[in-house]
Amino acid sequence: MTSIGTGYDLSVSTYSPDGRVFQVEYAQKAVDNSGTAIGLRVKDGVVLAVEKIKHSRLLVPNSNKRIMTADKNIGIATAGWMSDTRHLVKRARDEAHSYNSVYKSSIPAKIIAERMGMYVQAYTLYSAVRPFGVSTILASIDKDGPQLYMIEPSGQYVGYRGCAAGKGKQVAKTEIEKLNLEELTVREAVKEAARIIYAAHDDAKDKLFELELSWVCEESNRLHAHVPQSVLDEAIEYAERALDDDDDEMEEDDE
Amino acid sequence: MDPITFELPHTLKAPKAAPSLGPTSRTMQPMITGTSVVAFKYKDGIMMAADCLGSYGSLARFRNENRFMQVGATTLLGASGDMSDFQFMKHKLEDLLTSEYDMDDGQSLGTKSVYKYVSNIMYGRRNKFDPLWNAYVVGGIDNGEAFLGYANLFGTTYQSDCIATGFGAHLAIPILRRRVEGRADEISEEEAVRILDDCMRVLLYRDCRAFNKQRRAKVTAQGVEISEPYALETDWSIADRVVGYGA
């Protein structure tokens, strides 16, 4: 760590000689330390899933939600600092409200992703501020169907069929690439999302975690909502079984 | 010596108040208006009726208005008075509903909370001398109990088993006093519909801003239901015997 960035990482308003802004890259590192968050856009909706790492057994189950609602039909799952996340979610709510009060229709995913991207990007320009240590995954259904966007600490925003951020993003991405997202339904995607979060979870590093699952689909009346308990239980059971099967196969290979 | 300054056209501001302009004034009259809302409690919850007319003065200008709004799962709002002010109130309530939904705390807005919110807005606006030109009826089921409340442009509020706004306060309330008051929890849905239609028929005959196309709405334990527009059976055969109205 001693040699990297020497002198050029003190401010976001300074480039390094090879054209990098180190503070933004460090913000990305903050994201990479966080529990995994993924989004899947399938044919009839979008699913968000988060590996919520718990630092204590004393936490009340289902508290400190990491998936939040920005507008009735817009869900936000994040990887990174929760305090920054809450600020960005508030911003997203304000943007959605402002769009709605001007145009009297709910904000399209493309527009809110752009506005959030612009906002996050502004925090990479001035020496007096620090970039957000958050990758924001934004899910919604608008008039053009299911939408999924991810906004990086740099302010870059891209639309995805499936995306991942946080600790397990490499594992998650390879798993997502194996899925046939065009054909999957949300009901199936919920299970796959649970399986991917369980697969990306590293039991050696973080023992305690909780799976958070939400969706936007016809079944939720096109609203963003956490999945019902029965659906969550079913997904967790599926994920655990898939994990056990995987272990069995590995043992067979060893023999 | 002071430098010479002059105002650019876009910096010129019209004085907000000047003696020559007289006192500042806000909206002093409604434009498009809806007439009475009639509402009362019955066995299964609450029932309301309002016609579909948006009048422009005495002109029957808009004949397909919906003067009801469902607010959350168990609340119904009925509006009379200025229709644009009603639209404003609808947007306020939509915003409230959205922010409540976003909180994701498993709670939902109850009827009493909606009533308090509407009442506070009405009273707040009258204190600004810029009232919303409406009379509202808020009804619903709150914690298993039927609720019915009224709020108007003066910020006046009251709760009752029978509520009617506008002309209905004169023509429908006497009927409701006789047929509903004191026995609200005995009234079946069929009887409630009959009472409501009788009130609306009297209003249709005597209120010149009423219209024979109306909606009925109810809130029961099953939720909110707003009917499609329907017409009442009328009998005008006695009309030529009515005297004393300049005819």
Short mmCIF file of C-alpha atoms in Angstrom, two decimals:
data_model
loop_
_atom_site.label_atom_id
_atom_site.label_comp_id
_atom_site.label_asym_id
_atom_site.label_seq_id
_atom_site.Cartn_x
_atom_site.Cartn_y
_atom_site.Cartn_z
CA MET A 1 0.00 0.00 0.00
CA THR A 2 2.90 2.35 0.67
CA SER A 3 3.86 2.97 -2.91
CA ILE A 4 0.44 3.27 -4.54
CA GLY A 5 -0.96 6.62 -5.31
CA THR A 6 1.85 8.48 -3.54
CA GLY A 7 0.88 12.13 -3.55
CA TYR A 8 -1.88 11.74 -6.10
CA ASP A 9 -4.50 10.16 -3.88
CA LEU A 10 -5.16 13.02 -1.51
CA SER A 11 -7.97 14.61 -3.45
CA VAL A 12 -10.54 13.71 -6.07
CA SER A 13 -9.62 16.92 -7.84
CA THR A 14 -6.16 15.58 -8.75
CA TYR A 15 -5.38 13.09 -11.50
CA SER A 16 -2.38 10.79 -11.24
CA PRO A 17 0.12 11.09 -14.14
CA ASP A 18 -1.35 7.99 -15.76
CA GLY A 19 -4.87 9.45 -15.70
CA ARG A 20 -6.46 7.87 -12.66
CA VAL A 21 -8.37 9.36 -9.75
CA PHE A 22 -7.29 7.25 -6.81
CA GLN A 23 -9.96 8.40 -4.38
CA VAL A 24 -12.60 6.97 -6.68
CA GLU A 25 -10.76 3.68 -6.83
CA TYR A 26 -10.56 3.59 -3.04
CA ALA A 27 -14.31 4.19 -2.89
CA GLN A 28 -14.65 1.13 -5.12
CA LYS A 29 -12.59 -0.79 -2.56
CA ALA A 30 -15.05 0.19 0.16
CA VAL A 31 -17.74 -1.39 -1.99
CA ASP A 32 -15.70 -4.55 -2.46
CA ASN A 33 -15.53 -5.05 1.33
CA SER A 34 -19.27 -5.19 1.67
CA GLY A 35 -21.68 -8.13 1.59
CA THR A 36 -22.72 -9.18 -1.92
CA ALA A 37 -25.70 -7.56 -3.63
CA ILE A 38 -27.13 -8.79 -6.90
CA GLY A 39 -29.91 -7.90 -9.33
CA LEU A 40 -31.55 -10.14 -11.93
CA ARG A 41 -33.74 -8.78 -14.71
CA VAL A 42 -35.93 -11.54 -16.07
CA LYS A 43 -38.81 -11.67 -18.52
CA ASP A 44 -41.59 -10.70 -16.11
CA GLY A 45 -39.83 -8.64 -13.46
CA VAL A 46 -36.71 -7.85 -11.49
CA VAL A 47 -35.29 -9.53 -8.39
CA LEU A 48 -32.86 -8.00 -5.90
CA ALA A 49 -30.89 -10.03 -3.36
CA VAL A 50 -28.43 -9.03 -0.67
CA GLU A 51 -26.12 -10.94 1.63
CA LYS A 52 -26.57 -8.93 4.81
CA ILE A 53 -23.56 -9.67 6.99
CA LYS A 54 -24.40 -9.42 10.67
CA HIS A 55 -21.72 -8.22 13.03
CA SER A 56 -23.54 -9.46 16.12
CA ARG A 57 -25.90 -12.22 17.20
CA LEU A 58 -27.80 -9.63 19.21
CA LEU A 59 -29.28 -7.94 16.15
CA VAL A 60 -33.02 -8.35 15.74
CA PRO A 61 -33.79 -10.57 12.74
CA ASN A 62 -34.92 -8.61 9.67
CA SER A 63 -33.70 -5.32 11.09
CA ASN A 64 -31.34 -2.87 9.34
CA LYS A 65 -32.74 -3.52 5.90
CA ARG A 66 -30.28 -3.18 3.05
CA ILE A 67 -32.86 -3.23 0.29
CA MET A 68 -34.96 -0.09 0.24
CA THR A 69 -37.77 1.44 -1.77
CA ALA A 70 -37.20 4.71 -3.62
CA ASP A 71 -40.54 5.09 -5.35
CA LYS A 72 -43.44 2.65 -5.09
CA ASN A 73 -42.12 0.72 -8.10
CA ILE A 74 -38.39 1.30 -7.63
CA GLY A 75 -36.16 -0.84 -5.44
CA ILE A 76 -32.58 -0.12 -4.41
CA ALA A 77 -30.09 -2.74 -3.24
CA THR A 78 -26.58 -1.60 -2.43
CA ALA A 79 -23.11 -2.80 -1.64
CA GLY A 80 -20.91 -0.48 0.38
CA TRP A 81 -21.41 1.88 3.26
CA MET A 82 -24.91 1.89 4.68
CA SER A 83 -24.68 5.52 5.79
CA ASP A 84 -23.88 6.59 2.23
CA THR A 85 -26.62 4.29 0.98
CA ARG A 86 -29.25 5.98 3.11
CA HIS A 87 -28.18 9.34 1.75
CA LEU A 88 -28.43 8.10 -1.84
CA VAL A 89 -31.81 6.48 -1.24
CA LYS A 90 -33.09 9.76 0.15
CA ARG A 91 -31.79 11.47 -2.95
CA ALA A 92 -33.49 8.89 -5.17
CA ARG A 93 -36.78 9.45 -3.32
CA ASP A 94 -36.46 13.20 -3.76
CA GLU A 95 -35.74 12.79 -7.48
CA ALA A 96 -38.71 10.45 -7.91
CA HIS A 97 -40.96 12.87 -6.05
CA SER A 98 -39.75 15.87 -8.00
CA TYR A 99 -40.25 14.10 -11.35
CA ASN A 100 -43.71 13.04 -10.26
CA SER A 101 -44.73 16.52 -9.14
CA VAL A 102 -43.63 18.02 -12.46
CA TYR A 103 -44.85 15.37 -14.91
CA LYS A 104 -47.55 13.58 -12.86
CA SER A 105 -46.22 10.17 -13.85
CA SER A 106 -43.74 7.90 -12.15
CA ILE A 107 -40.10 8.39 -13.05
CA PRO A 108 -38.74 6.03 -15.76
CA ALA A 109 -35.80 3.84 -14.66
CA LYS A 110 -33.55 5.38 -17.31
CA ILE A 111 -34.15 8.89 -15.96
CA ILE A 112 -33.65 8.08 -12.29
CA ALA A 113 -30.51 6.09 -13.12
CA GLU A 114 -29.17 9.06 -15.05
CA ARG A 115 -30.00 11.54 -12.31
CA MET A 116 -28.46 9.33 -9.63
CA GLY A 117 -25.40 8.84 -11.85
CA MET A 118 -25.01 12.59 -12.26
CA TYR A 119 -25.35 13.11 -8.52
CA VAL A 120 -22.78 10.47 -7.61
CA GLN A 121 -20.44 11.78 -10.30
CA ALA A 122 -20.53 15.29 -8.83
CA TYR A 123 -18.88 13.86 -5.72
CA THR A 124 -15.83 12.88 -7.80
CA LEU A 125 -15.10 16.47 -8.83
CA TYR A 126 -14.33 18.51 -5.75
CA SER A 127 -11.55 18.28 -3.20
CA ALA A 128 -13.93 19.19 -0.41
CA VAL A 129 -16.02 16.04 -0.80
CA ARG A 130 -15.45 12.30 -0.79
CA PRO A 131 -16.96 9.96 -3.40
CA PHE A 132 -19.74 7.64 -2.27
CA GLY A 133 -18.54 4.23 -1.12
CA VAL A 134 -21.58 2.60 -2.66
CA SER A 135 -22.59 0.65 -5.74
CA THR A 136 -26.30 1.18 -6.20
CA ILE A 137 -28.44 -1.45 -7.90
CA LEU A 138 -31.71 -0.01 -9.07
CA ALA A 139 -34.68 -2.18 -10.06
CA SER A 140 -38.06 -1.17 -11.42
CA ILE A 141 -40.83 -1.90 -13.86
CA ASP A 142 -41.72 1.10 -15.99
CA LYS A 143 -43.65 1.51 -19.24
CA ASP A 144 -40.86 -0.25 -21.15
CA GLY A 145 -40.94 -3.32 -18.88
CA PRO A 146 -38.51 -4.60 -16.26
CA GLN A 147 -35.40 -2.44 -15.78
CA LEU A 148 -32.13 -2.94 -13.94
CA TYR A 149 -29.33 -0.40 -13.54
CA MET A 150 -26.17 -0.22 -11.47
CA ILE A 151 -24.47 3.04 -10.47
CA GLU A 152 -20.79 2.89 -9.48
CA PRO A 153 -18.92 5.24 -7.11
CA SER A 154 -17.45 6.90 -10.21
CA GLY A 155 -20.92 7.91 -11.33
CA GLN A 156 -20.89 5.46 -14.20
CA TYR A 157 -24.35 3.97 -14.68
CA VAL A 158 -25.13 1.01 -16.92
CA GLY A 159 -28.25 -1.03 -17.62
CA TYR A 160 -27.94 -4.76 -17.02
CA ARG A 161 -29.76 -8.05 -17.38
CA GLY A 162 -27.91 -9.23 -14.29
CA CYS A 163 -25.36 -7.52 -12.08
CA ALA A 164 -23.44 -7.97 -8.85
CA ALA A 165 -21.44 -5.87 -6.41
CA GLY A 166 -19.57 -6.47 -3.17
CA LYS A 167 -17.33 -9.21 -1.80
CA GLY A 168 -18.71 -12.10 -3.80
CA LYS A 169 -19.22 -10.29 -7.07
CA GLN A 170 -16.84 -12.53 -9.06
CA VAL A 171 -18.55 -15.74 -7.96
CA ALA A 172 -21.96 -14.12 -8.38
CA LYS A 173 -21.20 -12.83 -11.87
CA THR A 174 -20.03 -16.22 -13.16
CA GLU A 175 -23.18 -17.80 -11.69
CA ILE A 176 -25.43 -15.14 -13.20
CA GLU A 177 -23.81 -15.65 -16.61
CA LYS A 178 -24.90 -19.29 -16.54
CA LEU A 179 -28.56 -18.32 -16.18
CA ASN A 180 -30.92 -17.92 -19.09
CA LEU A 181 -32.32 -14.58 -17.89
CA GLU A 182 -34.54 -14.07 -20.97
CA GLU A 183 -36.54 -17.21 -20.18
CA LEU A 184 -36.56 -17.15 -16.38
CA THR A 185 -39.65 -16.06 -14.42
CA VAL A 186 -39.37 -14.02 -11.21
CA ARG A 187 -40.49 -17.05 -9.20
CA GLU A 188 -37.50 -18.99 -10.54
CA ALA A 189 -35.20 -15.98 -10.37
CA VAL A 190 -35.92 -15.55 -6.65
CA LYS A 191 -34.61 -19.07 -6.03
CA GLU A 192 -31.59 -18.58 -8.25
CA ALA A 193 -30.80 -15.28 -6.58
CA ALA A 194 -30.90 -16.97 -3.18
CA ARG A 195 -28.67 -19.76 -4.45
CA ILE A 196 -26.15 -17.26 -5.85
CA ILE A 197 -25.99 -15.27 -2.61
CA TYR A 198 -25.46 -18.50 -0.65
CA ALA A 199 -22.77 -19.59 -3.13
CA ALA A 200 -21.02 -16.23 -2.95
CA HIS A 201 -21.07 -16.27 0.85
CA ASP A 202 -17.72 -17.10 2.41
CA ASP A 203 -18.39 -18.98 5.65
CA ALA A 204 -14.74 -18.77 6.66
CA LYS A 205 -14.72 -14.97 6.73
CA ASP A 206 -18.24 -14.03 7.83
CA LYS A 207 -20.23 -16.54 9.83
CA LEU A 208 -23.49 -14.70 10.36
CA PHE A 209 -25.56 -13.43 7.51
CA GLU A 210 -29.13 -12.94 6.49
CA LEU A 211 -30.57 -13.17 3.00
CA GLU A 212 -32.69 -10.25 1.85
CA LEU A 213 -34.85 -10.73 -1.21
CA SER A 214 -37.14 -8.29 -2.99
CA TRP A 215 -38.91 -8.06 -6.31
CA VAL A 216 -40.86 -5.89 -8.70
CA CYS A 217 -43.31 -7.95 -10.75
CA GLU A 218 -46.96 -8.59 -11.55
CA GLU A 219 -47.30 -10.69 -8.40
CA SER A 220 -46.30 -7.66 -6.31
CA ASN A 221 -48.73 -5.46 -8.31
CA ARG A 222 -45.76 -3.83 -10.04
CA LEU A 223 -44.67 -2.45 -6.68
CA HIS A 224 -41.27 -2.98 -5.17
CA ALA A 225 -41.65 -5.19 -2.12
CA HIS A 226 -39.75 -7.70 -0.06
CA VAL A 227 -40.81 -11.20 -1.11
CA PRO A 228 -43.40 -12.89 1.15
CA GLN A 229 -42.00 -15.03 3.95
CA SER A 230 -43.16 -18.28 2.29
CA VAL A 231 -41.32 -17.41 -0.93
CA LEU A 232 -38.21 -16.46 1.06
CA ASP A 233 -38.27 -19.73 3.03
CA GLU A 234 -38.68 -21.72 -0.17
CA ALA A 235 -35.76 -19.87 -1.77
CA ILE A 236 -33.50 -20.41 1.24
CA GLU A 237 -34.33 -24.12 1.28
CA TYR A 238 -33.51 -24.33 -2.44
CA ALA A 239 -30.24 -22.44 -1.90
CA GLU A 240 -29.16 -24.65 0.99
CA ARG A 241 -29.98 -27.83 -0.91
CA ALA A 242 -28.02 -26.59 -3.95
CA LEU A 243 -25.06 -25.85 -1.67
CA ASP A 244 -25.21 -29.34 -0.10
CA ASP A 245 -25.41 -31.00 -3.52
CA ASP A 246 -22.38 -28.99 -4.59
CA ASP A 247 -20.41 -30.18 -1.55
CA ASP A 248 -21.38 -33.80 -2.23
CA GLU A 249 -20.15 -33.54 -5.80
CA MET A 250 -16.84 -32.11 -4.65
CA GLU A 251 -16.39 -35.01 -2.23
CA GLU A 252 -17.10 -37.51 -5.00
CA ASP A 253 -14.51 -35.78 -7.17
CA ASP A 254 -11.96 -36.11 -4.38
CA GLU A 255 -12.58 -39.82 -4.21
CA MET B 1 -20.93 59.81 -5.55
CA ASP B 2 -23.07 56.76 -6.06
CA PRO B 3 -22.56 54.87 -9.28
CA ILE B 4 -25.37 55.11 -11.77
CA THR B 5 -27.50 51.97 -11.61
CA PHE B 6 -30.50 50.91 -13.57
CA GLU B 7 -32.77 47.89 -13.44
CA LEU B 8 -32.62 45.37 -16.25
CA PRO B 9 -36.06 44.33 -17.48
CA HIS B 10 -35.83 40.83 -16.04
CA THR B 11 -34.94 42.14 -12.59
CA LEU B 12 -37.97 44.39 -12.40
CA LYS B 13 -40.42 42.95 -9.96
CA ALA B 14 -44.07 43.75 -9.80
CA PRO B 15 -44.78 45.03 -6.31
CA LYS B 16 -46.65 42.37 -4.34
CA ALA B 17 -48.68 44.93 -2.51
CA ALA B 18 -49.19 48.58 -3.31
CA PRO B 19 -51.91 50.94 -2.15
CA SER B 20 -52.94 51.47 -5.76
CA LEU B 21 -53.52 47.75 -6.25
CA GLY B 22 -55.75 47.44 -3.22
CA PRO B 23 -55.27 44.59 -0.75
CA THR B 24 -53.66 41.32 -1.95
CA SER B 25 -56.24 38.68 -2.63
CA ARG B 26 -56.19 34.93 -3.16
CA THR B 27 -58.64 32.76 -5.05
CA MET B 28 -61.99 34.17 -4.09
CA GLN B 29 -64.23 31.80 -6.01
CA PRO B 30 -64.19 28.23 -7.17
CA MET B 31 -64.17 27.46 -10.91
CA ILE B 32 -65.22 23.90 -11.75
CA THR B 33 -67.30 22.59 -8.88
CA GLY B 34 -68.85 19.37 -7.71
CA THR B 35 -72.03 19.42 -5.66
CA SER B 36 -73.10 17.34 -2.62
CA VAL B 37 -71.51 14.25 -1.17
CA VAL B 38 -73.80 12.10 0.97
CA ALA B 39 -72.35 9.59 3.40
CA PHE B 40 -73.38 7.52 6.41
CA LYS B 41 -72.43 4.53 8.49
CA TYR B 42 -74.23 1.19 8.13
CA LYS B 43 -73.83 -2.36 9.39
CA ASP B 44 -70.79 -3.30 7.30
CA GLY B 45 -68.96 0.04 7.30
CA ILE B 46 -69.62 3.29 5.51
CA MET B 47 -71.34 4.21 2.27
CA MET B 48 -71.11 7.38 0.16
CA ALA B 49 -72.60 8.78 -3.01
CA ALA B 50 -71.71 11.68 -5.28
CA ASP B 51 -72.70 12.53 -8.83
CA CYS B 52 -70.29 12.78 -11.78
CA LEU B 53 -70.77 16.44 -12.64
CA GLY B 54 -68.14 19.18 -12.70
CA SER B 55 -70.13 22.43 -13.09
CA TYR B 56 -68.73 25.61 -14.58
CA GLY B 57 -70.96 28.05 -12.77
CA SER B 58 -74.44 26.85 -13.71
CA LEU B 59 -73.19 25.14 -16.89
CA ALA B 60 -73.00 21.35 -16.73
CA ARG B 61 -69.46 21.43 -18.14
CA PHE B 62 -67.80 18.09 -17.25
CA ARG B 63 -70.14 15.14 -16.94
CA ASN B 64 -67.73 12.32 -16.24
CA GLU B 65 -65.88 13.34 -13.09
CA ASN B 66 -64.96 10.94 -10.32
CA ARG B 67 -65.29 12.71 -7.00
CA PHE B 68 -64.00 9.79 -4.94
CA MET B 69 -60.49 8.75 -4.11
CA GLN B 70 -59.35 5.59 -2.42
CA VAL B 71 -56.64 6.44 0.10
CA GLY B 72 -54.69 3.35 1.14
CA ALA B 73 -56.49 0.09 1.82
CA THR B 74 -59.38 1.17 4.06
CA THR B 75 -60.10 4.84 3.45
CA LEU B 76 -62.36 6.70 1.07
CA LEU B 77 -62.32 10.42 0.34
CA GLY B 78 -65.34 12.15 -1.19
CA ALA B 79 -65.05 15.73 -2.42
CA SER B 80 -67.37 18.58 -3.22
CA GLY B 81 -66.37 22.08 -4.24
CA ASP B 82 -63.51 23.12 -6.52
CA MET B 83 -62.31 20.19 -8.62
CA SER B 84 -58.77 21.52 -9.17
CA ASP B 85 -58.33 21.92 -5.42
CA PHE B 86 -59.55 18.31 -5.10
CA GLN B 87 -56.91 17.25 -7.64
CA PHE B 88 -54.29 19.11 -5.57
CA MET B 89 -55.43 17.24 -2.47
CA LYS B 90 -55.28 13.95 -4.38
CA HIS B 91 -51.66 14.63 -5.32
CA LYS B 92 -50.81 15.49 -1.71
CA LEU B 93 -52.34 12.22 -0.56
CA GLU B 94 -50.56 10.23 -3.29
CA ASP B 95 -47.26 11.74 -2.11
CA LEU B 96 -48.11 10.86 1.48
CA LEU B 97 -49.00 7.31 0.48
CA THR B 98 -45.72 6.96 -1.42
CA SER B 99 -43.57 8.15 1.46
CA GLU B 100 -45.43 5.86 3.84
CA TYR B 101 -44.89 2.94 1.46
CA ASP B 102 -41.18 3.74 1.13
CA MET B 103 -40.73 3.52 4.91
CA ASP B 104 -41.36 -0.22 4.63
CA ASP B 105 -42.22 -0.54 8.33
CA GLY B 106 -45.23 -2.81 7.94
CA GLN B 107 -47.61 -0.06 8.93
CA SER B 108 -50.32 1.51 6.80
CA LEU B 109 -52.18 4.79 6.94
CA GLY B 110 -55.40 4.48 8.91
CA THR B 111 -58.59 6.38 8.22
CA LYS B 112 -58.22 8.62 11.27
CA SER B 113 -54.71 9.60 10.17
CA VAL B 114 -55.92 10.49 6.68
CA TYR B 115 -58.77 12.51 8.21
CA LYS B 116 -56.36 14.38 10.48
CA TYR B 117 -54.06 15.07 7.53
CA VAL B 118 -56.87 16.42 5.36
CA SER B 119 -58.25 18.49 8.26
CA ASN B 120 -54.85 20.00 9.02
CA ILE B 121 -54.32 21.00 5.40
CA MET B 122 -57.74 22.60 5.23
CA TYR B 123 -57.25 24.53 8.47
CA GLY B 124 -53.69 25.51 7.54
CA ARG B 125 -54.81 26.90 4.21
CA ARG B 126 -57.65 28.87 5.70
CA ASN B 127 -55.16 30.44 8.12
CA LYS B 128 -53.13 31.56 5.11
CA PHE B 129 -56.29 33.17 3.78
CA ASP B 130 -55.82 30.89 0.76
CA PRO B 131 -58.29 28.07 1.34
CA LEU B 132 -58.85 24.94 -0.70
CA TRP B 133 -62.43 25.48 -1.84
CA ASN B 134 -63.80 22.12 -0.80
CA ALA B 135 -65.86 20.20 1.65
CA TYR B 136 -64.46 16.71 2.17
CA VAL B 137 -65.91 13.57 3.65
CA VAL B 138 -63.38 11.01 4.89
CA GLY B 139 -64.74 7.58 5.65
CA GLY B 140 -63.37 4.15 6.34
CA ILE B 141 -62.66 1.45 8.83
CA ASP B 142 -60.02 2.19 11.41
CA ASN B 143 -59.01 -0.64 13.76
CA GLY B 144 -62.23 -2.49 12.99
CA GLU B 145 -64.43 0.50 13.69
CA ALA B 146 -66.33 2.57 11.12
CA PHE B 147 -65.22 6.19 10.91
CA LEU B 148 -66.81 9.15 9.19
CA GLY B 149 -65.54 12.72 9.30
CA TYR B 150 -66.04 16.07 7.58
CA ALA B 151 -63.61 18.93 6.82
CA ASN B 152 -64.30 22.10 4.85
CA LEU B 153 -62.68 25.26 3.54
CA PHE B 154 -63.01 27.08 6.87
CA GLY B 155 -61.09 24.31 8.59
CA THR B 156 -64.29 23.30 10.34
CA THR B 157 -64.40 19.61 11.18
CA TYR B 158 -66.82 17.20 12.78
CA GLN B 159 -67.48 13.50 12.98
CA SER B 160 -70.91 11.96 12.71
CA ASP B 161 -72.83 8.85 11.67
CA CYS B 162 -74.42 10.86 8.86
CA ILE B 163 -72.62 13.49 6.82
CA ALA B 164 -73.68 15.43 3.75
CA THR B 165 -71.92 18.37 2.11
CA GLY B 166 -73.31 21.36 0.22
CA PHE B 167 -76.98 21.21 -0.66
CA GLY B 168 -77.06 17.74 0.86
CA ALA B 169 -76.57 19.29 4.30
CA HIS B 170 -80.01 20.85 3.86
CA LEU B 171 -81.88 18.19 1.89
CA ALA B 172 -80.25 14.86 2.71
CA ILE B 173 -79.44 15.28 6.40
CA PRO B 174 -83.15 15.38 7.48
CA ILE B 175 -83.71 12.10 5.64
CA LEU B 176 -80.60 10.54 7.16
CA ARG B 177 -81.63 11.78 10.64
CA ARG B 178 -84.90 9.91 10.29
CA ARG B 179 -83.65 6.73 8.66
CA VAL B 180 -80.08 6.21 9.88
CA GLU B 181 -79.33 8.02 13.11
CA GLY B 182 -79.34 5.76 16.15
CA ARG B 183 -79.70 2.55 14.11
CA ALA B 184 -76.62 2.62 11.85
CA ASP B 185 -75.53 -0.87 12.88
CA GLU B 186 -78.90 -2.37 11.93
CA ILE B 187 -78.85 -1.14 8.35
CA SER B 188 -78.15 -3.84 5.77
CA GLU B 189 -76.32 -3.09 2.55
CA GLU B 190 -79.58 -3.24 0.54
CA GLU B 191 -81.29 -0.76 2.84
CA ALA B 192 -78.22 1.50 2.80
CA VAL B 193 -78.33 1.62 -0.99
CA ARG B 194 -82.06 2.46 -0.87
CA ILE B 195 -81.50 5.29 1.64
CA LEU B 196 -78.59 6.66 -0.36
CA ASP B 197 -80.52 6.57 -3.64
CA ASP B 198 -83.52 8.27 -1.99
CA CYS B 199 -81.27 11.09 -0.75
CA MET B 200 -79.63 11.46 -4.13
CA ARG B 201 -83.03 11.48 -5.85
CA VAL B 202 -84.28 14.34 -3.67
CA LEU B 203 -81.06 16.22 -4.44
CA LEU B 204 -81.45 15.53 -8.15
CA TYR B 205 -84.98 16.96 -8.09
CA ARG B 206 -84.15 20.11 -6.13
CA ASP B 207 -80.42 20.89 -6.53
CA CYS B 208 -79.81 22.61 -9.87
CA ARG B 209 -76.12 21.55 -9.85
CA ALA B 210 -76.98 17.86 -9.46
CA PHE B 211 -76.80 15.35 -12.28
CA ASN B 212 -78.41 11.98 -12.95
CA LYS B 213 -75.20 10.05 -13.28
CA GLN B 214 -73.56 9.14 -10.03
CA ARG B 215 -71.23 6.79 -8.25
CA ARG B 216 -71.71 4.96 -5.02
CA ALA B 217 -68.76 3.93 -2.89
CA LYS B 218 -68.40 1.85 0.23
CA VAL B 219 -65.76 0.79 2.69
CA THR B 220 -66.23 -2.56 4.41
CA ALA B 221 -63.90 -5.04 6.08
CA GLN B 222 -63.21 -6.27 2.52
CA GLY B 223 -61.81 -2.89 1.50
CA VAL B 224 -62.86 0.04 -0.65
CA GLU B 225 -65.23 -0.27 -3.59
CA ILE B 226 -66.19 2.57 -5.93
CA SER B 227 -69.04 1.76 -8.31
CA GLU B 228 -69.28 2.53 -12.00
CA PRO B 229 -71.58 5.47 -12.82
CA TYR B 230 -75.29 4.68 -12.80
CA ALA B 231 -78.54 6.63 -13.18
CA LEU B 232 -81.48 6.86 -10.78
CA GLU B 233 -85.11 6.12 -11.69
CA THR B 234 -86.96 9.41 -11.70
CA ASP B 235 -90.59 10.43 -12.02
CA TRP B 236 -91.25 13.89 -13.41
CA SER B 237 -95.01 13.42 -13.88
CA ILE B 238 -95.77 15.69 -10.92
CA ALA B 239 -93.41 18.38 -12.17
CA ASP B 240 -96.15 20.45 -13.80
CA ARG B 241 -97.98 20.70 -10.46
CA VAL B 242 -94.99 22.27 -8.73
CA VAL B 243 -95.65 25.99 -8.34
CA GLY B 244 -93.84 28.94 -6.88
CA TYR B 245 -90.53 28.72 -8.71
CA GLY B 246 -91.30 31.34 -11.33
CA ALA B 247 -92.80 28.79 -13.72
#
